[in-house]
CSV table of C-alpha atoms and ligand atoms in Angstrom, one decimal:
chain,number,residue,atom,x,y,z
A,1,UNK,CA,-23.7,-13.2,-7.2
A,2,UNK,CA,-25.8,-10.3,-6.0
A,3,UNK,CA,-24.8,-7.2,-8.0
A,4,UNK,CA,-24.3,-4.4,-6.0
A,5,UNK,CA,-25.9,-1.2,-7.5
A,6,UNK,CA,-24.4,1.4,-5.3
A,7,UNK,CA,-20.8,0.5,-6.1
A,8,UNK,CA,-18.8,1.9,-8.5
A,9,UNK,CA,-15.0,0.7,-9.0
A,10,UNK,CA,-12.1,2.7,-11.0
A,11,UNK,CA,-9.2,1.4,-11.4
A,12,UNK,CA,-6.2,1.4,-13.8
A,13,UNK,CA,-2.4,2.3,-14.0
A,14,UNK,CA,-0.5,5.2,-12.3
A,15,UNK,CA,-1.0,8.2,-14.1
A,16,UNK,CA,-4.1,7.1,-15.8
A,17,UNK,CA,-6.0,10.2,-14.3
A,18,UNK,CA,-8.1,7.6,-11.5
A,19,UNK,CA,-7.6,9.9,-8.5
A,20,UNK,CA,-8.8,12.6,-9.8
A,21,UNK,CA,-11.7,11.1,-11.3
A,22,UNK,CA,-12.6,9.2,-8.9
A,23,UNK,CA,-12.9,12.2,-6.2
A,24,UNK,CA,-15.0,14.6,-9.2
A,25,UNK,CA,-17.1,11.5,-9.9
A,26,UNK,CA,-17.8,10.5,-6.4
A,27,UNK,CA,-18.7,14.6,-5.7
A,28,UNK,CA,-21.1,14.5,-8.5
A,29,UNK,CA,-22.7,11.4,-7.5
A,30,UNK,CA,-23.1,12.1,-3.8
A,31,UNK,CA,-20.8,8.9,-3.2
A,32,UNK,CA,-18.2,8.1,-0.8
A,33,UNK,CA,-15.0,8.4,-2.3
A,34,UNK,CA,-13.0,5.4,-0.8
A,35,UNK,CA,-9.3,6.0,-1.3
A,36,UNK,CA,-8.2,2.6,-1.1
A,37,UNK,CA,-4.4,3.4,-1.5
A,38,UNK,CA,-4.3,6.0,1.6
A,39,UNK,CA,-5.6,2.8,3.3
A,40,UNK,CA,-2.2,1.0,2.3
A,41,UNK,CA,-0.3,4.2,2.8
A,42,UNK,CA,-1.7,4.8,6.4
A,43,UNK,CA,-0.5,1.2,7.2
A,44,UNK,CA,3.2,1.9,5.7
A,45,UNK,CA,2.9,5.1,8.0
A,46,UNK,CA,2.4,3.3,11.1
A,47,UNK,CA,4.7,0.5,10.8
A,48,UNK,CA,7.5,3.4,9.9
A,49,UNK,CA,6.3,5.2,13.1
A,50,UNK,CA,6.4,1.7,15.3
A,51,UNK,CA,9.6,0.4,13.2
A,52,UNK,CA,7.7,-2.3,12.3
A,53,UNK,CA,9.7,-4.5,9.7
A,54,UNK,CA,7.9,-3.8,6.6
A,55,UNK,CA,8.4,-7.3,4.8
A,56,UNK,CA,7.7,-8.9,8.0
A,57,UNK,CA,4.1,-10.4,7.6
A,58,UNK,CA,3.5,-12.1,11.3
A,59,UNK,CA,5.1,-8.6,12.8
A,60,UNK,CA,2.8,-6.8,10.4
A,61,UNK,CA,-0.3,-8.6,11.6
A,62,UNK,CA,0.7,-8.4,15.3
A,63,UNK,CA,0.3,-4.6,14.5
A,64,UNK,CA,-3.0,-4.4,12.5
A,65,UNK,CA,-4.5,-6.2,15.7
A,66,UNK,CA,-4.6,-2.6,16.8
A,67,UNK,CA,-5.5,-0.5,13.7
A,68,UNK,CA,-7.3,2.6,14.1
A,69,UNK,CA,-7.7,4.3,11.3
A,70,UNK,CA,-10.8,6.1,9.6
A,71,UNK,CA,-11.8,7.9,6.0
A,72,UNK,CA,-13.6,10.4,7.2
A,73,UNK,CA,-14.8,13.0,4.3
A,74,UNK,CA,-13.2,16.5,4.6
A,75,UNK,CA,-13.3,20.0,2.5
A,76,UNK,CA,-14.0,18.4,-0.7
A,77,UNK,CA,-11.6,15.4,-0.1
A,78,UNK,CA,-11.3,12.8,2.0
A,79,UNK,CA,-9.4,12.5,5.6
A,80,UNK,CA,-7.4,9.8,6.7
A,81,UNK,CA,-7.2,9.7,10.5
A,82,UNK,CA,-5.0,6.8,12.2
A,83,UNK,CA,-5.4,7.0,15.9
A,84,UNK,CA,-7.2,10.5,15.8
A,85,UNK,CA,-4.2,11.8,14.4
A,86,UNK,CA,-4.9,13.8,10.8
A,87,UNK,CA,-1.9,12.2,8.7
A,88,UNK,CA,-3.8,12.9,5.3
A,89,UNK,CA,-0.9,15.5,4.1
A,90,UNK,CA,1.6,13.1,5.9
A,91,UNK,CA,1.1,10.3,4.0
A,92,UNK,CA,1.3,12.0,0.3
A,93,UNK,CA,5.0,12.0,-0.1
A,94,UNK,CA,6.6,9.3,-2.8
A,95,UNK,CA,8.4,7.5,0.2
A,96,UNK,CA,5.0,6.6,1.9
A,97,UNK,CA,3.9,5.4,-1.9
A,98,UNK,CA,6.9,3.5,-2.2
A,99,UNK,CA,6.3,2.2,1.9
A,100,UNK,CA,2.7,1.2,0.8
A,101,UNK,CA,3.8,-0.6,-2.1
A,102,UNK,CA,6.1,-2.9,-0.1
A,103,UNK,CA,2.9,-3.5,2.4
A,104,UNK,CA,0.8,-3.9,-0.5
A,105,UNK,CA,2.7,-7.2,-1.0
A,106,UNK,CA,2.0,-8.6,2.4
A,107,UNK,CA,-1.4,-10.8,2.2
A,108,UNK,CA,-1.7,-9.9,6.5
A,109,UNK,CA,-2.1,-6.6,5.1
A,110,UNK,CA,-4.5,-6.8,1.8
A,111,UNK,CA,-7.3,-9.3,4.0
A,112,UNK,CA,-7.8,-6.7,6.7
A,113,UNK,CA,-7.9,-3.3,3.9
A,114,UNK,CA,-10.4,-5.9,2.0
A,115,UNK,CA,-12.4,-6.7,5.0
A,116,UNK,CA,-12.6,-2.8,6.1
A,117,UNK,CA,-13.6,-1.9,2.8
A,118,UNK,CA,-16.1,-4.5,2.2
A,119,UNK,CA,-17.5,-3.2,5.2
A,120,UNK,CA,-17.9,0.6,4.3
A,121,UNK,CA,-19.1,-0.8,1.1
A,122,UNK,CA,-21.5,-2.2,3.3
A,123,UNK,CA,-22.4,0.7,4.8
A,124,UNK,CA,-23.1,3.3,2.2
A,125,UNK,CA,-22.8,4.1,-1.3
A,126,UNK,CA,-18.7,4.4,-2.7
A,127,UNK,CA,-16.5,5.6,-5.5
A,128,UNK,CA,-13.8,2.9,-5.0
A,129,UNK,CA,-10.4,3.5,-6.2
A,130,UNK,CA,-7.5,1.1,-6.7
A,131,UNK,CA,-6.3,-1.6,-8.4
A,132,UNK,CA,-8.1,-4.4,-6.7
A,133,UNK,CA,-11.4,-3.1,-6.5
A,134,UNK,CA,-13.2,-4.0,-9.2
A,135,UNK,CA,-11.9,-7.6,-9.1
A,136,UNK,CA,-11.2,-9.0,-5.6
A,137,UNK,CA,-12.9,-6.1,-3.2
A,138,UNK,CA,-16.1,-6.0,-5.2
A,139,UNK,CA,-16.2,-8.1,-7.6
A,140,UNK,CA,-20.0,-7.9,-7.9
A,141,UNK,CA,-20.0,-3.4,-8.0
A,142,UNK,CA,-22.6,-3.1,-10.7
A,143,UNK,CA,-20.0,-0.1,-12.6
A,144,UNK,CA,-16.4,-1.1,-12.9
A,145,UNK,CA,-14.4,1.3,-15.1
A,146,UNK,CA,-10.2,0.6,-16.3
A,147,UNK,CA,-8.7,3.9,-16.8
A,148,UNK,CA,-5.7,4.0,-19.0
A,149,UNK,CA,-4.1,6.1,-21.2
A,150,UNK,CA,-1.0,5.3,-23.4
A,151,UNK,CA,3.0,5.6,-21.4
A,152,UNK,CA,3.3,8.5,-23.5
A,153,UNK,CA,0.6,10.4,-22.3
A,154,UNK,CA,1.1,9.9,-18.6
A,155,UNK,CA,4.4,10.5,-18.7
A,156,UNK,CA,3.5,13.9,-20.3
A,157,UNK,CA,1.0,14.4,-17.5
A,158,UNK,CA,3.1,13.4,-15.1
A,159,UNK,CA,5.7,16.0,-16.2
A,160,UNK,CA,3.5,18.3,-16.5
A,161,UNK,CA,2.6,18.1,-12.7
A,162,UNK,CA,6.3,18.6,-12.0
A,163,UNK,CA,7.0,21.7,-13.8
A,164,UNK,CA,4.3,22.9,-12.4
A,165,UNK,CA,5.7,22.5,-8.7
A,166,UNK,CA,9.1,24.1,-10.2
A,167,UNK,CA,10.7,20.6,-9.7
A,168,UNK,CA,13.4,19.5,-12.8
A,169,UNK,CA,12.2,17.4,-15.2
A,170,UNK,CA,13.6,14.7,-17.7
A,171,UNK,CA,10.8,13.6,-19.6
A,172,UNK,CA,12.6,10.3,-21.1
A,173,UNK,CA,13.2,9.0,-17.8
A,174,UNK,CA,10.0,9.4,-16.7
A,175,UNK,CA,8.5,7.4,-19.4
A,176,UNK,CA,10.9,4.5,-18.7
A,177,UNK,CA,10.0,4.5,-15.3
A,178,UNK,CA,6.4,4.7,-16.2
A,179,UNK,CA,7.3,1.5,-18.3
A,180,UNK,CA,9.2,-0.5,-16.5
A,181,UNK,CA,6.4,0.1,-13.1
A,182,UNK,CA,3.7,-0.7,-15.5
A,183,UNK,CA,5.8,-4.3,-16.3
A,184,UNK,CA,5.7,-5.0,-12.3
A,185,UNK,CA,2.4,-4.0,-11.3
A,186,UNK,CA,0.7,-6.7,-13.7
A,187,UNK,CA,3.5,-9.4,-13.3
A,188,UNK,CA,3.0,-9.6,-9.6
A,189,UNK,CA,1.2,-12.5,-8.3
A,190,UNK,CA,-0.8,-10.5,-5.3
A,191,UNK,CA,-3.3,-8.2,-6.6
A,192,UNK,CA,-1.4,-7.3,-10.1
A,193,UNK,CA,-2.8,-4.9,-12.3
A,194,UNK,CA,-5.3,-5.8,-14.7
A,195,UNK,CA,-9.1,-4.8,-15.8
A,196,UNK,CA,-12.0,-7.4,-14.8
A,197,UNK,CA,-13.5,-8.9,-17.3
A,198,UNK,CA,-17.0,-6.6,-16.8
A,199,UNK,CA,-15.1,-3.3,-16.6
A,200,UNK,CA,-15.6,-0.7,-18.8
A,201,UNK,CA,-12.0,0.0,-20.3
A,202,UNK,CA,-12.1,4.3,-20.7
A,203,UNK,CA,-8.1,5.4,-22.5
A,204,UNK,CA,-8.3,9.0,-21.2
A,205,UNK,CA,-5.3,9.7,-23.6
A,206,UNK,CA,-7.5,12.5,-25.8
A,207,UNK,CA,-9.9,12.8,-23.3
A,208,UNK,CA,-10.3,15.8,-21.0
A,209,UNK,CA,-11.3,15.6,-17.8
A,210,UNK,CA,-14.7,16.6,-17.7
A,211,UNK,CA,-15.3,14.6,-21.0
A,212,UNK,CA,-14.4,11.5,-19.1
A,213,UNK,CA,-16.8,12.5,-15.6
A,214,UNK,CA,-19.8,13.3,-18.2
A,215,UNK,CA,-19.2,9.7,-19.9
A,216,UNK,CA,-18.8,8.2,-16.3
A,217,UNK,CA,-21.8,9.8,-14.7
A,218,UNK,CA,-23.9,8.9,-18.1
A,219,UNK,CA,-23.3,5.3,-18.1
A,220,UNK,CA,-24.4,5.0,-14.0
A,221,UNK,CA,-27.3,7.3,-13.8
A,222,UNK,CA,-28.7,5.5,-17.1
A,223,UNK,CA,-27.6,1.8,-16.8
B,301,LIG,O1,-2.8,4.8,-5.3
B,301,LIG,P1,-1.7,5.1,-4.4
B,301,LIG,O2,-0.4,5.6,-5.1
B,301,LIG,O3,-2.1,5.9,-3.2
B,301,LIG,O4,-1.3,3.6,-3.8
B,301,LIG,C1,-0.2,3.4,-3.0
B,301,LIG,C2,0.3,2.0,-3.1
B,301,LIG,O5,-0.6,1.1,-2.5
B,301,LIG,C3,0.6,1.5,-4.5
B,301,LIG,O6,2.0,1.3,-4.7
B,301,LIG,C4,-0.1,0.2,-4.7
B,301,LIG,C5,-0.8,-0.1,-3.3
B,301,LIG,N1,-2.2,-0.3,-3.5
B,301,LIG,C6,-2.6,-1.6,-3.6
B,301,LIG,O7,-1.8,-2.5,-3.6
B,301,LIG,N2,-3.9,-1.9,-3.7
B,301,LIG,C7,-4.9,-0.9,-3.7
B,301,LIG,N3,-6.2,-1.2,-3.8
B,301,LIG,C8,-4.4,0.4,-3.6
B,301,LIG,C9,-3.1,0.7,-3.5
């Protein structure tokens, strides 16, 4: 297989610190960043706005016939445009993650997000972020990384983040949900979560940030 130099792949569980990285890696490299779950979120988004059946594969596919929807790069992120309409902020909410999660499933639904972003992979050089991407998207990206970090530590974050918003938090619970999501993301038989064999496996848990960019941007501008 012809490896593809100007790919890079990150991928890894929720809370694992991938979005971020991704975006600060992509900036630093000059890359795309290619959000691959704002792809599956604008898709939940549309078939809530048409009251499309969101289990309903054939109904599903009848509606991607007409998908218009773009990543185009913004102020330091990137925009999601579906039918010219800016639904970037729209589609950040936990209902539209739980929404793309249930299109997720649908295989109508994963071959066209695969074939678009093969294509833009195509196109230009890409940070590409999600859990398939380093296995069935592009399988032959020359950097794959698997972000992880323990339940413990994400669940921290992931506190963190709420206190910061002012929101009430029960740390516990948070780690068993973190647990028992972890359990179905790898046991499902579409696209479950796990590293490809060639990625380089990064646990962020006593990492900072910028310790994890400089190892990232090290091991693709020198191998
Ligand atoms: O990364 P995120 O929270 O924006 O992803 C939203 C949902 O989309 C998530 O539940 C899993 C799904 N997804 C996927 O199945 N495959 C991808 N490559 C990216 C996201």
């Amino acid at each position: 297989m012809l490896t593809r130099k100007n790919i890079v792949t990150i991928d890894g569980p929720s809370g694992s610190g991938k979005s971020t990285l991704s975006r600060l890696i992509a900036a630093k490299l000059g890359y795309t960043f290619l959000d691959t779950g704002a792809m599956y979120r604008a898709v939940g988004y549309k078939a809530v706005q048409l009251g499309v059946d969101l289990d309903d594969g054939e109904a599903l596919a009848k509606m991607l016939e007409n998908l218009d929807l773009v990543l185009a790069p913004g102020d330091g992120d990137t925009r999601v445009l579906l039918d010219g309409e800016d639904i970037s902020l729209a589609i950040r909410t936990a209902e539209m993650g739980l929404v793309a999660s249930r299109v997720s499933a649908q295989g109508v639904v994963r071959q066209k997000l695969t074939a678009m972003q093969q294509s833009m992979g195509e196109k230009e050089a890409v940070v590409a972020e999600g859990r398939d991407t380093g296995t069935v998207v592009f399988p032959a990206a020359r950097y794959k990384f698997y972000l992880d970090a323990s339940a413990e530590e994400r669940a921290r974050r992931r506190s963190e983040q709420l206190r910061e918003k002012g929101q009430p938090v029960d740390e516990k619970e948070i780690l068993a949900q973190i647990i028992k999501r972890d359990r179905a993301d790898s046991a499902r038989s579409l696209a479950p979560l796990k590293a490809a064999e060639d990625a380089v496996i990064i646990d962020s848990s006593a990492m900072t940030i910028d310790e994890v960019v400089a190892f990232m941007f090290e091991k693709v501008t020198t191998s």
